[in-house]
XYZ file of N, CA and C in Angstrom:
573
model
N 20.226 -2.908 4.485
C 19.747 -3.052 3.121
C 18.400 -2.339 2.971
N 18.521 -1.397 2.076
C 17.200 -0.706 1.760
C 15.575 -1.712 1.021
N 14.685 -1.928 1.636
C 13.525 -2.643 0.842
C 13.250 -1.813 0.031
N 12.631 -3.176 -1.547
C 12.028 -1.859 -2.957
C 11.116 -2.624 -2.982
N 10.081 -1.922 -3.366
C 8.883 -2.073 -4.266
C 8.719 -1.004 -5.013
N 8.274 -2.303 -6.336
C 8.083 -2.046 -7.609
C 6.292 -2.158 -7.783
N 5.639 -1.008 -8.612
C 4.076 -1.171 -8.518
C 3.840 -1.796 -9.900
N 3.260 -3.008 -9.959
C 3.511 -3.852 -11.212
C 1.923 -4.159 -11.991
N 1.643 -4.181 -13.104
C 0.288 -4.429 -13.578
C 0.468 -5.349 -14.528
N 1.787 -6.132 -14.886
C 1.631 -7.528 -15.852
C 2.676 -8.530 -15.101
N 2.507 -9.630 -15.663
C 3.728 -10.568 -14.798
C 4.944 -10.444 -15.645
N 5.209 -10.058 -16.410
C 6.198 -9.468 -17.145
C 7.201 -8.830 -16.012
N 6.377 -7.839 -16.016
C 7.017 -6.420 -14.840
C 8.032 -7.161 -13.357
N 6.603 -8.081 -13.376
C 7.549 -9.096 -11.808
C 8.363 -9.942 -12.152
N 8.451 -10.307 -13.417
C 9.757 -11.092 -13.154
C 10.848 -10.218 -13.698
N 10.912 -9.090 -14.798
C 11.816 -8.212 -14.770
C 12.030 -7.771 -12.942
N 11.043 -7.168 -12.145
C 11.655 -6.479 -10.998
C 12.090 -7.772 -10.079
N 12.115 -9.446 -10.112
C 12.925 -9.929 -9.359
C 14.563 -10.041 -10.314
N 14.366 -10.203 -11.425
C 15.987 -10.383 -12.521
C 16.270 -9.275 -11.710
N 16.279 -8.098 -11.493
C 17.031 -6.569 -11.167
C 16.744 -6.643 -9.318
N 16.498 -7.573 -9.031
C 16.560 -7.611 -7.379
C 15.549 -7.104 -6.288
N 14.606 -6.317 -7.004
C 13.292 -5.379 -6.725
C 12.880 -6.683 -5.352
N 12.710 -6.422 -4.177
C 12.389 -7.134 -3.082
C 10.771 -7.381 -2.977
N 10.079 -6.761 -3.116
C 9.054 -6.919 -3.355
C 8.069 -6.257 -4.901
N 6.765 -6.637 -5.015
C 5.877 -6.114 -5.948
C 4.791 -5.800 -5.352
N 4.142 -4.794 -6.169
C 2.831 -4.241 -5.286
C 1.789 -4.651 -6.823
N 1.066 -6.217 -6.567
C 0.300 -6.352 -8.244
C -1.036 -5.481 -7.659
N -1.681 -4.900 -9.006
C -2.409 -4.127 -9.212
C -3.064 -4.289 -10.890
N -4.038 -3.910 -10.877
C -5.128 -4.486 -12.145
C -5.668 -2.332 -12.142
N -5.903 -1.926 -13.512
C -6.692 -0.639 -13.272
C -5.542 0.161 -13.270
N -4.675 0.612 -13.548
C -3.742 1.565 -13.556
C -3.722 3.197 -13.694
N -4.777 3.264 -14.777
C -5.863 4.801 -14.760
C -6.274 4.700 -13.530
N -7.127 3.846 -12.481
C -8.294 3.855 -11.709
C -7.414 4.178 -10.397
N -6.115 4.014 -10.288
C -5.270 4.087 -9.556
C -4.825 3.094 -8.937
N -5.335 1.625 -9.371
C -5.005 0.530 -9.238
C -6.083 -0.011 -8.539
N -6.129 -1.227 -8.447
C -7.583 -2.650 -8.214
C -7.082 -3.560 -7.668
N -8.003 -4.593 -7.223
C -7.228 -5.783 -6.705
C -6.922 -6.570 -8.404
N -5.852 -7.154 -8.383
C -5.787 -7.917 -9.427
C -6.241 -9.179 -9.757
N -5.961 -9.905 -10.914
C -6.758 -10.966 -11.407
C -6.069 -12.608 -10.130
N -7.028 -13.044 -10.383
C -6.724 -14.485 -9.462
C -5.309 -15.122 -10.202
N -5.621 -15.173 -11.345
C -4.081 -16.079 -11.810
C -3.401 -14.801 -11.959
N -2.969 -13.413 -11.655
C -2.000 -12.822 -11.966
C -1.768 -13.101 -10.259
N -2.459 -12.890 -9.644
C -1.784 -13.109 -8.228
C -1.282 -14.636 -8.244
N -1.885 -15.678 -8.538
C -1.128 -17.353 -8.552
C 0.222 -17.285 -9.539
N 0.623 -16.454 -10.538
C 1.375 -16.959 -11.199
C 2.585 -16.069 -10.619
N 2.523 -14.463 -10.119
C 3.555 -13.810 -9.734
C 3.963 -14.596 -8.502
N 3.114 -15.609 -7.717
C 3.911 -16.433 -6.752
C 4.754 -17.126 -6.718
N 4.975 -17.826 -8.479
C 5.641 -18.908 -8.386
C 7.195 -18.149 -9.234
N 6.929 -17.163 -8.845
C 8.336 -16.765 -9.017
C 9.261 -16.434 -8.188
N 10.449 -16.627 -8.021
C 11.325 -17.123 -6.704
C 11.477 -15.926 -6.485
N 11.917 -15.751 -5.022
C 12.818 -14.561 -4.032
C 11.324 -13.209 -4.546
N 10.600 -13.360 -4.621
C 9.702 -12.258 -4.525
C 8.574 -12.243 -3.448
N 8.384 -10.877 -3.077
C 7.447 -10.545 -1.955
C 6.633 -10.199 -2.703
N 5.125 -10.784 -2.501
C 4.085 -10.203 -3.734
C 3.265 -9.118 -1.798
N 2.896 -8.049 -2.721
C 1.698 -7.218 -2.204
C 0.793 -6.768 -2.758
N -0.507 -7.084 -2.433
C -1.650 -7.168 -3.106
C -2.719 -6.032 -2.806
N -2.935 -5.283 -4.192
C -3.935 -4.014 -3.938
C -5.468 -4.779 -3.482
N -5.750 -3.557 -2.531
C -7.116 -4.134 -2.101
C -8.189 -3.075 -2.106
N -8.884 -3.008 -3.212
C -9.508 -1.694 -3.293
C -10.755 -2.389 -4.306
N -11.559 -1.376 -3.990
C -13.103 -2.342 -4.850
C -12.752 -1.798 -5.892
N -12.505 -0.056 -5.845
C -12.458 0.465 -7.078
C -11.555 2.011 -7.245
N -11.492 2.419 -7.912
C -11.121 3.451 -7.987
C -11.740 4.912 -7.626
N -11.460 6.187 -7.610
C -11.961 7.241 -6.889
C -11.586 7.338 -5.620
N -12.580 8.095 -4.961
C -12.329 8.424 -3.257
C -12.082 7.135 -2.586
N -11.710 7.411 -1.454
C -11.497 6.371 -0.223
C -12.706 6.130 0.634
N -13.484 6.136 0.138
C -14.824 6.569 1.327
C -15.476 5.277 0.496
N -15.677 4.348 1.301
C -16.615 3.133 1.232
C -17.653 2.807 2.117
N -18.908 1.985 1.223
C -20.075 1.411 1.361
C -19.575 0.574 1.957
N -20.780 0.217 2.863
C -20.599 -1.270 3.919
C -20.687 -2.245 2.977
N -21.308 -2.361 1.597
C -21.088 -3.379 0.551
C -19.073 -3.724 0.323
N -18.804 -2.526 -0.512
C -17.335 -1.976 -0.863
C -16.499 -2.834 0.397
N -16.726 -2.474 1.744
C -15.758 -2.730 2.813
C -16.068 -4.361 2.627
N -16.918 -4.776 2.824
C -17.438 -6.363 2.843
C -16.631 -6.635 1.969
N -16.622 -6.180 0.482
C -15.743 -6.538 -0.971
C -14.004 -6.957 0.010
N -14.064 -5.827 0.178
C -12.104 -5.709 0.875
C -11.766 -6.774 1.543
N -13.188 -7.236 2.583
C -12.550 -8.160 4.102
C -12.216 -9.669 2.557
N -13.448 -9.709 1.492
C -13.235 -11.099 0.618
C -12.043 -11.098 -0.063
N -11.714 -10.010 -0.532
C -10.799 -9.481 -1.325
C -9.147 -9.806 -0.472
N -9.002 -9.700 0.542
C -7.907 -9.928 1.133
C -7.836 -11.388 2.220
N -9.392 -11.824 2.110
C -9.253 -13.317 2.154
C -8.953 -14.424 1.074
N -8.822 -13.676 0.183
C -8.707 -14.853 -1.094
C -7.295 -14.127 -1.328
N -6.580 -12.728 -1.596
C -4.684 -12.269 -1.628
C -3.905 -13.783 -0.361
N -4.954 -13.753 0.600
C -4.294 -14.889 2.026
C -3.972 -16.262 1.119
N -5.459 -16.514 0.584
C -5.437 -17.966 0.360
C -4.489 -18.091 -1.311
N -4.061 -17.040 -1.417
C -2.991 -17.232 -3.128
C -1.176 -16.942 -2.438
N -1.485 -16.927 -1.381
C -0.075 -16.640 -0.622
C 0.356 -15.094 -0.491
N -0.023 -14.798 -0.476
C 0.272 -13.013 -0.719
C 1.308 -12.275 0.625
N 1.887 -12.132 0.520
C 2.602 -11.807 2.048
C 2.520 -10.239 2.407
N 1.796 -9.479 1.499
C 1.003 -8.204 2.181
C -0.025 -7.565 1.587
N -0.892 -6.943 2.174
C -2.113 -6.222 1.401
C -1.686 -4.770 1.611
N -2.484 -4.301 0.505
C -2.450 -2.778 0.597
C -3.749 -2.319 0.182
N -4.090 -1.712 1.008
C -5.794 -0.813 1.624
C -5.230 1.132 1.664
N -6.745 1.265 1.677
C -6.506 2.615 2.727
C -7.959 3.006 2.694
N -8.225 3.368 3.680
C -9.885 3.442 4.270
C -9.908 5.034 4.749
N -11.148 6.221 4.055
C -10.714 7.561 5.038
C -12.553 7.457 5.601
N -12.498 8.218 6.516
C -13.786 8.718 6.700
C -14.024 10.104 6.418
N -15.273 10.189 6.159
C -15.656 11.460 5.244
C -15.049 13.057 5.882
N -14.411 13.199 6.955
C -13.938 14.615 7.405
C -12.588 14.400 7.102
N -11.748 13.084 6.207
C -10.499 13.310 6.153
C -9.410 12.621 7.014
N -10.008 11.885 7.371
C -8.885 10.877 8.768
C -9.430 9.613 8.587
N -8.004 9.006 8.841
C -8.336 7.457 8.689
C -9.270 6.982 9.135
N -9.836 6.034 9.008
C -11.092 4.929 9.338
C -10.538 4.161 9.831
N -10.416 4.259 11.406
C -9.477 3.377 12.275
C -10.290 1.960 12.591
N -11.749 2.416 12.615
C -12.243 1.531 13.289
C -12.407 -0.047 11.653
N -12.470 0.606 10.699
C -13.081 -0.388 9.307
C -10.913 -0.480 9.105
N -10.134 0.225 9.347
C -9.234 -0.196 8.714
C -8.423 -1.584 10.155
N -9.089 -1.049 11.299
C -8.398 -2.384 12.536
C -9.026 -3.499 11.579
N -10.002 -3.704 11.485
C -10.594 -4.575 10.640
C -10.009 -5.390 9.608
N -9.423 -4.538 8.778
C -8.871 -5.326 7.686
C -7.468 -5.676 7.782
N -6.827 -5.074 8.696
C -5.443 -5.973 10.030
C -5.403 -6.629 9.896
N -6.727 -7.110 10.889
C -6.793 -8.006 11.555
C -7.461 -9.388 10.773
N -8.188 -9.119 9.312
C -8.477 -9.665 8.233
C -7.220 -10.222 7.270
N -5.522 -9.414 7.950
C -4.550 -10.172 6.643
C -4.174 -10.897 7.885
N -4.462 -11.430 9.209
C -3.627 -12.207 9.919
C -2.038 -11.921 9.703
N -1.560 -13.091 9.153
C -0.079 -13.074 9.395
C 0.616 -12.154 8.140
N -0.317 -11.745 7.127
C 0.356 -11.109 5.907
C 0.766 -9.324 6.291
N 1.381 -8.472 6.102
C 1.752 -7.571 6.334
C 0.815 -6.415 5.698
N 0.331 -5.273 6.232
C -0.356 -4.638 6.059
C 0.012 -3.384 5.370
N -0.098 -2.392 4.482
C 0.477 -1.003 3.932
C -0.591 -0.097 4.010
N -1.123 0.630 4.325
C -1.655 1.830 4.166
C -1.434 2.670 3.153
N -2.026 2.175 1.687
C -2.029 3.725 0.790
C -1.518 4.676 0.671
N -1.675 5.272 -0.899
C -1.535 6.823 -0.375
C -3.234 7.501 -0.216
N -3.865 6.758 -0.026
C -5.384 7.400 0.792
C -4.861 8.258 2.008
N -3.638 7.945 2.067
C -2.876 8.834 3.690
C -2.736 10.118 3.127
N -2.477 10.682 1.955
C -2.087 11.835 1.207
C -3.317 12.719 1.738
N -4.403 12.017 1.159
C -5.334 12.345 1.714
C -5.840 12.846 2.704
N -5.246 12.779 4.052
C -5.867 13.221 5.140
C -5.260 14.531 5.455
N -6.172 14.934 6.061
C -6.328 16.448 6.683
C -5.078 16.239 7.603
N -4.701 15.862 7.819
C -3.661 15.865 9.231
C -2.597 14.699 9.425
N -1.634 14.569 8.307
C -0.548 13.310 8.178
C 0.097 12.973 9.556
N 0.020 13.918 10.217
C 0.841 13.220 11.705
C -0.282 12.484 11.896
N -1.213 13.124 12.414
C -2.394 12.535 12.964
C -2.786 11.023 12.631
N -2.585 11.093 10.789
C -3.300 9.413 10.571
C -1.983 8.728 10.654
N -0.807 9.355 10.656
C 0.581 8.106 10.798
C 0.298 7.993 12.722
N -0.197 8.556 13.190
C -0.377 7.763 14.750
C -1.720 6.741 14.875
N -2.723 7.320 13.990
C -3.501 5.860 13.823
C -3.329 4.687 13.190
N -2.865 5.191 12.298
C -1.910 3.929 12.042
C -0.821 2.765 12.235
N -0.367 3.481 12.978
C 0.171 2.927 14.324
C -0.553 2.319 15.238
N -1.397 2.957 16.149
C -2.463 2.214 16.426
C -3.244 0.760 16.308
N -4.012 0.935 14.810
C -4.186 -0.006 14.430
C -3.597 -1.072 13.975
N -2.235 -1.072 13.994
C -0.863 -2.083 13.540
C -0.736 -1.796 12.515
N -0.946 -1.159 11.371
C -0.474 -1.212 10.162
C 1.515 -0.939 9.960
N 1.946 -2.008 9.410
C 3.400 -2.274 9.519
C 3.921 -1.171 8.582
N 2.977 -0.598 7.324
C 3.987 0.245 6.662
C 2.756 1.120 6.209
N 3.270 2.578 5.779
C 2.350 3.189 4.896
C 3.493 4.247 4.017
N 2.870 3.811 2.703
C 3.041 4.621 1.544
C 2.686 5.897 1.509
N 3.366 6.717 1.092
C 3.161 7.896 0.831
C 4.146 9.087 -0.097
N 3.821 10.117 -0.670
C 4.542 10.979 -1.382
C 4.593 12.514 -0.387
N 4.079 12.243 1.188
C 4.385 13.476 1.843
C 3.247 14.300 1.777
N 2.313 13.765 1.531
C 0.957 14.845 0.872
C 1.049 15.489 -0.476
N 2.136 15.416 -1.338
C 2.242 16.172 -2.459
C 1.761 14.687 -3.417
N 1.886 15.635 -4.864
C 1.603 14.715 -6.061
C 2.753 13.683 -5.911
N 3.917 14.134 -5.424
C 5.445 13.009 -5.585
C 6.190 13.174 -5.015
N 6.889 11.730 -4.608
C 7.103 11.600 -3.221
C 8.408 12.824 -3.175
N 9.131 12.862 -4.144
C 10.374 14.006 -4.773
C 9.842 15.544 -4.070
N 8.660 15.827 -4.636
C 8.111 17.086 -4.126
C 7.746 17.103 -2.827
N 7.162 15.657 -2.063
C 7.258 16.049 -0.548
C 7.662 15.316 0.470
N 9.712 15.363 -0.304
C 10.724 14.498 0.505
C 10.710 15.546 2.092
N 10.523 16.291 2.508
C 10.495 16.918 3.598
C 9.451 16.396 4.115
N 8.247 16.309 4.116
C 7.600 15.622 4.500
C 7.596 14.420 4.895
N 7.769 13.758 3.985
C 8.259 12.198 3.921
C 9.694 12.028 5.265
N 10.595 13.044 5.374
C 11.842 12.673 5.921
C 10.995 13.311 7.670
N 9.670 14.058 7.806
C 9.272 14.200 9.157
C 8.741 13.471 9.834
N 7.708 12.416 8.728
C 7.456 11.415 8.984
C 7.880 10.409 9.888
N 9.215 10.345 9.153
C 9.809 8.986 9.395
C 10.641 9.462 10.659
N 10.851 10.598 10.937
C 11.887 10.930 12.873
C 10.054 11.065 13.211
N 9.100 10.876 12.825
C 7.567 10.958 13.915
C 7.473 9.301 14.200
N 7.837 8.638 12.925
C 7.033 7.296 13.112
C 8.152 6.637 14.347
N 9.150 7.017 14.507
C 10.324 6.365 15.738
C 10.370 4.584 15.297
N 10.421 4.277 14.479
C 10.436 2.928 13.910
C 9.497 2.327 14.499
N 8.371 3.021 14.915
C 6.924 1.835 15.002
C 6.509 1.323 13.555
N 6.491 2.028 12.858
C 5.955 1.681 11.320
C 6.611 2.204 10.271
N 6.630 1.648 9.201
C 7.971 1.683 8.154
C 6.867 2.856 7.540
N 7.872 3.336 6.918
C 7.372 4.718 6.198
C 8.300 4.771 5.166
N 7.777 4.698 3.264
C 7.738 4.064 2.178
C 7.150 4.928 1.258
N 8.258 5.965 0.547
C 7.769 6.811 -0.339
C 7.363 6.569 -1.167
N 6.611 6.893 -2.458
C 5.836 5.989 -3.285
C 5.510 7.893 -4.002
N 5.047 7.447 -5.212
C 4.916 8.226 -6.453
C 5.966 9.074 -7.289
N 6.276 8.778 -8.385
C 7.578 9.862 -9.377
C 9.116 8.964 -8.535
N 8.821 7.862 -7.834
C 10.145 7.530 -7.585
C 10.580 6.733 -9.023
N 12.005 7.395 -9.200
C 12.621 6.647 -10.494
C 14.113 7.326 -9.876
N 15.067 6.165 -11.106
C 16.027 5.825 -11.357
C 16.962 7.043 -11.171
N 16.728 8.569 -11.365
C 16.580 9.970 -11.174
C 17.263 10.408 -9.858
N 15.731 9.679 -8.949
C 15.682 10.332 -7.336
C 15.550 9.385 -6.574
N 16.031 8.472 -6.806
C 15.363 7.154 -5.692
C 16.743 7.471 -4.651
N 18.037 7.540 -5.053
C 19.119 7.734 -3.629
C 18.755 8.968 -2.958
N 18.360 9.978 -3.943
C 18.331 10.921 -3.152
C 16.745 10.677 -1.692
N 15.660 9.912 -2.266
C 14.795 9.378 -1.593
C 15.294 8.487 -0.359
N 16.220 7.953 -0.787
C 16.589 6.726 0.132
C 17.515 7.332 0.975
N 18.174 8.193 1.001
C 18.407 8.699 2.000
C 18.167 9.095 2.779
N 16.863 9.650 2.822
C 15.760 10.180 3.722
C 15.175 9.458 4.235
């Protein structure tokens, strides 16, 4: 069975994507900003809706990936309070300024969701060297990372996306993300 996530910004959205079977939600607040952590009762109320996996954006703000030791402090609170609303995964992505993951601030925030499941961004688009940060990522345990292949969508860099996933050897789920619709999603899911 293929896992979906749906990237959701009202509780509307989540209970339409559990009626249509959508396995998980990725809530998010900021949708221009490229998404935020969301509001306290939008995370309490998308819980109490049955058969859904909530995943929770964890980002101070929008723009670059490059955070202040303030910003990172924000994230470790930010995904201690997604824990304490039940959240069963966070989604981060941390770069350091030459373009490669921030292994050492992103082990950190791992090891900050305990038992909740971890995603890696598309802050991965981002890096200078996609093999490179899908092996730190690995590394640091992160269970899944999002991505469109380095392109604007994931459609435009399904080759990418499909090298990925014979690199990652099922250490870590690898989860296309951007322009997926109703269109291209088999042709995605096949890959």
């Amino acid at each position: 069975m293929i896992e979906t996530e749906l990237c959701t910004f009202t509780l509307e959205a989540c209970q339409i994507a559990a009626d249509m079977g959508i396995t998980r939600v990725e809530l998010c607040a900021s949708p221009y900003e490229g998404g935020t952590p969301p509001s306290a009762a939008f995370i309490r109320m998308a819980r109490r809706i049955p058969h859904l996996k909530l995943s929770v954006m964890i980002r101070p703000r929008g723009g670059d990936f490059l955070y202040s030791d303030k910003e990172f402090h924000q994230m470790l609170e930010e995904i201690s309070f997604a824990h304490d609303c039940g959240a069963d995964c966070v989604v981060a992505g941390i770069l350091t300024s030459d373009g490669r993951v921030d292994e050492i601030r992103t082990a950190e925030l791992v090891a900050a969701a305990k038992e909740m499941e971890f995603t890696f961004h598309r802050a991965f688009d981002m890096t200078c060297d996609t093999n490179e940060a899908l092996e730190a990522l690995v590394r640091v345990g992160c269970c899944r990372v999002l991505t469109s292949g380095g392109r604007n969508t994931a459609p435009e860099g399904i080759e990418n996306i499909h090298s990925l996933i014979k690199a990652s050897a099922g250490r870590i789920d690898v989860m296309a993300g951007s322009g997926v619709n109703a269109s291209n999603v088999k042709l995605l899911a096949d890959t």
